[in-house]
Short mmCIF file of C-alpha atoms in Angstrom, two decimals:
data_model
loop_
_atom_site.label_atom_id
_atom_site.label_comp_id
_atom_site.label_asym_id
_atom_site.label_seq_id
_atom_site.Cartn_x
_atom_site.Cartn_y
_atom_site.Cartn_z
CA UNK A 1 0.00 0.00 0.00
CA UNK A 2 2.74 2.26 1.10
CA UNK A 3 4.32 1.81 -2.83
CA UNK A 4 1.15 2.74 -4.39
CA UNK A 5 0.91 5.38 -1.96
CA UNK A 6 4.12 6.99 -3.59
CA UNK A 7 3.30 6.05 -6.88
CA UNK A 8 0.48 8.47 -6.18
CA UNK A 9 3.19 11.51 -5.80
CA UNK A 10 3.66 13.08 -9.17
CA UNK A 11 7.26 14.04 -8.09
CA UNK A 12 8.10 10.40 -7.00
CA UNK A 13 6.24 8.79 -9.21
CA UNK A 14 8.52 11.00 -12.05
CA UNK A 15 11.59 10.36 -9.92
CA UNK A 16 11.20 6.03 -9.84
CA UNK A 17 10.25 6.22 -13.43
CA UNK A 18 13.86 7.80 -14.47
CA UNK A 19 15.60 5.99 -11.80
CA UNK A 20 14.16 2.78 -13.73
CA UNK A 21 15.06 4.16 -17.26
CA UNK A 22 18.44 5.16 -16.21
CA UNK A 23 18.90 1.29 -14.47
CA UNK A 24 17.47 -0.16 -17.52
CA UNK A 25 20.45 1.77 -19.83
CA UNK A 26 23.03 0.67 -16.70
CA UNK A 27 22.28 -3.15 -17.83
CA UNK A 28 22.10 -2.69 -21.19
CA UNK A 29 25.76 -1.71 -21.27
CA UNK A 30 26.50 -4.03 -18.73
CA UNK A 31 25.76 -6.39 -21.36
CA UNK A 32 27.29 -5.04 -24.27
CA UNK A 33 30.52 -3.94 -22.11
CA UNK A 34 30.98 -8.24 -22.13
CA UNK A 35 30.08 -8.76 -25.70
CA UNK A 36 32.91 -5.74 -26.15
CA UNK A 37 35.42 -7.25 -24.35
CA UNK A 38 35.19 -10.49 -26.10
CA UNK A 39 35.14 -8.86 -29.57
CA UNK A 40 38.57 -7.05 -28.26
CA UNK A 41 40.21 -9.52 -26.96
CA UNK A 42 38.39 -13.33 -26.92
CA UNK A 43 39.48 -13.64 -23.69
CA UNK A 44 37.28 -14.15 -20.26
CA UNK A 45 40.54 -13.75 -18.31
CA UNK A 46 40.54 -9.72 -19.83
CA UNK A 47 36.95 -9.65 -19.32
CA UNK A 48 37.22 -11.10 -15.81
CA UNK A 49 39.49 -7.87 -15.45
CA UNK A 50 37.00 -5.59 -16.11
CA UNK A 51 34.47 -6.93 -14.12
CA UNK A 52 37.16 -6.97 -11.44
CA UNK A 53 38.11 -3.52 -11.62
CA UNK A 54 34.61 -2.42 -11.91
CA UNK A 55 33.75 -3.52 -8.71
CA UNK A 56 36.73 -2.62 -6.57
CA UNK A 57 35.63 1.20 -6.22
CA UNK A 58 33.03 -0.21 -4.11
CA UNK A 59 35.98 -1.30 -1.38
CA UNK A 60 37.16 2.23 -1.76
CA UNK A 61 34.72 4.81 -2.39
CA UNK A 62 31.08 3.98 -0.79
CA UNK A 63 32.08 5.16 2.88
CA UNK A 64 33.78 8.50 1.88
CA UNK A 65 30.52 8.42 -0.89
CA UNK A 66 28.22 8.13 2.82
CA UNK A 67 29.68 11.15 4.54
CA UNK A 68 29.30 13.12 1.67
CA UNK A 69 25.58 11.81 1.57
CA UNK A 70 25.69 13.49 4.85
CA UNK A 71 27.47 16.79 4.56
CA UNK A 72 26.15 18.00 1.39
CA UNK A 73 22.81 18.48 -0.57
CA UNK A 74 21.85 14.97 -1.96
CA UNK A 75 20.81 16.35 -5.16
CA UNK A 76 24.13 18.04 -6.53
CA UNK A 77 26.13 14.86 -5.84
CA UNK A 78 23.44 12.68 -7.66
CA UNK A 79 23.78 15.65 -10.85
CA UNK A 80 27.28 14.69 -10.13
CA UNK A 81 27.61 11.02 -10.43
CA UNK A 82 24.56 10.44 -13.16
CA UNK A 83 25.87 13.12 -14.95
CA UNK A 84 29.62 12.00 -14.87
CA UNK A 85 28.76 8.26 -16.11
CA UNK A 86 26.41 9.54 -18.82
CA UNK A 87 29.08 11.62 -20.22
CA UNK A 88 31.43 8.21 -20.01
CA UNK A 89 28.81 6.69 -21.60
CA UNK A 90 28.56 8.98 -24.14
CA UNK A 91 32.78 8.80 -24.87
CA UNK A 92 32.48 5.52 -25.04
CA UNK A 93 29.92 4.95 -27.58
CA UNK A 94 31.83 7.69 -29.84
CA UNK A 95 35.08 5.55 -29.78
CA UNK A 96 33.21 2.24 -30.55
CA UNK A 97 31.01 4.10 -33.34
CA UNK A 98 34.07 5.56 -34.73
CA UNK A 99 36.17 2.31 -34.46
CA UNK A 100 38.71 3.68 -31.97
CA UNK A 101 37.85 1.96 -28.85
CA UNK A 102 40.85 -0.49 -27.58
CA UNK A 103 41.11 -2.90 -24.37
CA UNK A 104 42.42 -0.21 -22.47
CA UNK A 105 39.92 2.35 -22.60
CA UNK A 106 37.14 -0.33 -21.64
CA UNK A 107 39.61 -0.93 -18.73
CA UNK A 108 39.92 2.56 -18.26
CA UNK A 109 35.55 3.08 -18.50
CA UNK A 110 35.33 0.50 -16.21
CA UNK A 111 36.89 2.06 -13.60
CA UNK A 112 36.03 5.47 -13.54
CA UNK A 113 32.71 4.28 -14.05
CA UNK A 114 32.85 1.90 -11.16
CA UNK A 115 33.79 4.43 -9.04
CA UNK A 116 31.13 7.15 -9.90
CA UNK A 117 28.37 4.30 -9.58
CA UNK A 118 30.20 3.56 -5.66
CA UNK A 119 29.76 7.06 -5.14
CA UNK A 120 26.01 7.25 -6.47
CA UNK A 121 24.83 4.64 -4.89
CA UNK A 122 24.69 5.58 -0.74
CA UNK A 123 24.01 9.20 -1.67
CA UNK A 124 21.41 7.49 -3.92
CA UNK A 125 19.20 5.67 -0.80
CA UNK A 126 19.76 8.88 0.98
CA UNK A 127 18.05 10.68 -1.26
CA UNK A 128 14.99 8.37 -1.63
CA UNK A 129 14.94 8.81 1.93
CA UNK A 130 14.93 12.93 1.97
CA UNK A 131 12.22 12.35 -1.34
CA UNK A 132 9.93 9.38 0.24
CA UNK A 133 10.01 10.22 3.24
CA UNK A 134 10.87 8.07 7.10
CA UNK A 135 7.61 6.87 7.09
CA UNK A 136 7.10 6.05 3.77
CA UNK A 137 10.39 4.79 3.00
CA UNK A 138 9.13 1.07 3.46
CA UNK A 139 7.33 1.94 -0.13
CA UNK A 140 10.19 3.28 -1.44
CA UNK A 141 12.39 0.28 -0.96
CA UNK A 142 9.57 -2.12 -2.31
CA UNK A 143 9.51 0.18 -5.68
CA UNK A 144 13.38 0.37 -5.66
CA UNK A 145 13.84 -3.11 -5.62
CA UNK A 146 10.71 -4.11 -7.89
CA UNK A 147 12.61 -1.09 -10.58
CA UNK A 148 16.33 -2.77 -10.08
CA UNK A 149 15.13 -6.61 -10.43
CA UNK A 150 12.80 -5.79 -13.59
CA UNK A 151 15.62 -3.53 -15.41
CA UNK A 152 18.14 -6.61 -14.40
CA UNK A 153 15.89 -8.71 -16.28
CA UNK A 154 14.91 -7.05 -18.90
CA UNK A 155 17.93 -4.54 -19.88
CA UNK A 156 20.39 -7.46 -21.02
CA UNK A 157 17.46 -8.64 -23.36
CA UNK A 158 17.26 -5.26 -25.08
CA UNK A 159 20.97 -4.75 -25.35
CA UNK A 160 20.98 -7.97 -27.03
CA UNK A 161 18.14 -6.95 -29.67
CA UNK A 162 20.16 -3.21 -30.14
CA UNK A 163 23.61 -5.38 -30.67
CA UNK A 164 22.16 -7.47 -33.14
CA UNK A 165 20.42 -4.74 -35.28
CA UNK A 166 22.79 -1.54 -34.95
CA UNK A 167 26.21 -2.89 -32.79
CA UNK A 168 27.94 -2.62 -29.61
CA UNK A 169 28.17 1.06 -29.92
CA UNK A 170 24.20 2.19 -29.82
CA UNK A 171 23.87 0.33 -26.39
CA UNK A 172 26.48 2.76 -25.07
CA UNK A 173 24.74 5.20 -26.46
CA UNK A 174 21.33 4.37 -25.32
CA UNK A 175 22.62 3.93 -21.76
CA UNK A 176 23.76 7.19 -22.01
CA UNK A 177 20.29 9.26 -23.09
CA UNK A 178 18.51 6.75 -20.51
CA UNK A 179 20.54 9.50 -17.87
CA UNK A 180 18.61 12.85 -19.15
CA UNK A 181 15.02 11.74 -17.64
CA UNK A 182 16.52 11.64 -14.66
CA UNK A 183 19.01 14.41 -14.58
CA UNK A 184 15.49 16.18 -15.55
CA UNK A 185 13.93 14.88 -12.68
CA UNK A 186 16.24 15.66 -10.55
CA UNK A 187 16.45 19.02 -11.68
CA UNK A 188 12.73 19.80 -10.27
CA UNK A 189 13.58 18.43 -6.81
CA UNK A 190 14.13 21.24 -4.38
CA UNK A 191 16.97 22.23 -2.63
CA UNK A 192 17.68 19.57 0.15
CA UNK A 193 19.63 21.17 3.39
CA UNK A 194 22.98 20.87 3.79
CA UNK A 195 24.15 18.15 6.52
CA UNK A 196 26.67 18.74 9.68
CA UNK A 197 30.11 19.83 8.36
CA UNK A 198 32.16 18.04 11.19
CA UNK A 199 35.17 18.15 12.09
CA UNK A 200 36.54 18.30 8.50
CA UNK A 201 38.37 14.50 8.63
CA UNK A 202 36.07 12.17 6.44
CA UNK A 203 38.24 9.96 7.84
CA UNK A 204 36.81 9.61 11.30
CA UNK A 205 33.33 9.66 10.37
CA UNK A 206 34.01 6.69 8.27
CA UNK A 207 35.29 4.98 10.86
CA UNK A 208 33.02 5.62 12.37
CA UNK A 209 30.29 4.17 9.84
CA UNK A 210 32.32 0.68 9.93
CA UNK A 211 32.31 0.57 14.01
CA UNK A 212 28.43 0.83 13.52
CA UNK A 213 28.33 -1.68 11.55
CA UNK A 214 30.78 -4.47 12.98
#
């Protein structure tokens, strides 16, 4: 009830819809960043690589990614991050479309856009939070995870029909435009405030976050 609830809110309702497009383009070139690597190389040792160094920003960047969740407004660090992996997106598809993309740079993409998604991701539940609402926050996570597992399923499946009929290249690209709905969106949201500055070491507060945990 509490999902349809927020489905109700024109802003949220706006808000989950890009968040879904925008997942829906991250799996898509999830997809064809495999097929690319294979066409490269023809080795699952380099693509293991990839996936390898796609993931380790998580290890590095999601505390630091929290405590700026919590010092600054929610909403320039999202313009940040979905607006930093669109544009990677975007140089990506223009080196595979012009038949300059090499090993490297998909190493290189990889990375940088491993570590904007570490970043986007904490600051990402903090904003539903600030959007949804405390108390309706139990519907947001019901939506969230109905919008991740759908686009999981069904992204892959439309990279593959885009790879077969125009390439590798126009998945990049369509993961890229699936970022402006929600750069849009996000553009409408007000203003959140501005958290607790602290004492200025990151470091500490992160610390912090993992004593909390264990």
């Amino acid at each position: 009830m509490l999902a349809l609830a927020l489905l109700k809110d024109p802003l949220y309702r706006s808000y989950w819809l890009a968040l879904f497009t925008s997942q829906m383009g991250t799996w898509m070139q999830s997809a064809a960043q495999g097929w690319l690597v294979l066409l490269l190389t023809g080795s699952a040792e380099r693509l293991g690589l990839v996936v390898a160094l796609q993931f380790l920003p998580s290890l590095l960047f999601s505390l630091p990614a929290g405590v700026l969740a919590d010092r600054y407004p929610k909403r320039n660090l999202l313009f940040f991050t979905q607006g930093g992996m669109m544009v990677l997106a975007l140089f990506m598809a223009f080196l595979i479309l012009t038949g300059q993309v090499r090993y490297g740079h998909v190493l290189l993409f990889a990375f940088l856009y491993g570590a904007l998604n570490a970043m986007d991701l904490p600051v990402r539940q903090s904003f539903t939070v600030e959007l949804a609402g405390k108390d309706r926050y139990p519907g947001a996570i019901a939506l969230n995870s109905f919008g991740f597992n759908t686009s999981r399923l069904l992204g892959p499946a439309l990279a593959g029909v885009l790879i077969a009929l125009f390439g590798v290249g126009v998945a990049y690209l369509a993961n890229a435009l699936s970022f402006l709905p929600l750069l849009f969106v996000l553009n409408r949201v007000p203003l959140g405030p501005r958290g607790e500055e602290g004492d200025g070491r990151w470091w500490r507060e992160a610390q912090e976050g993992v004593r909390v945990v264990l």
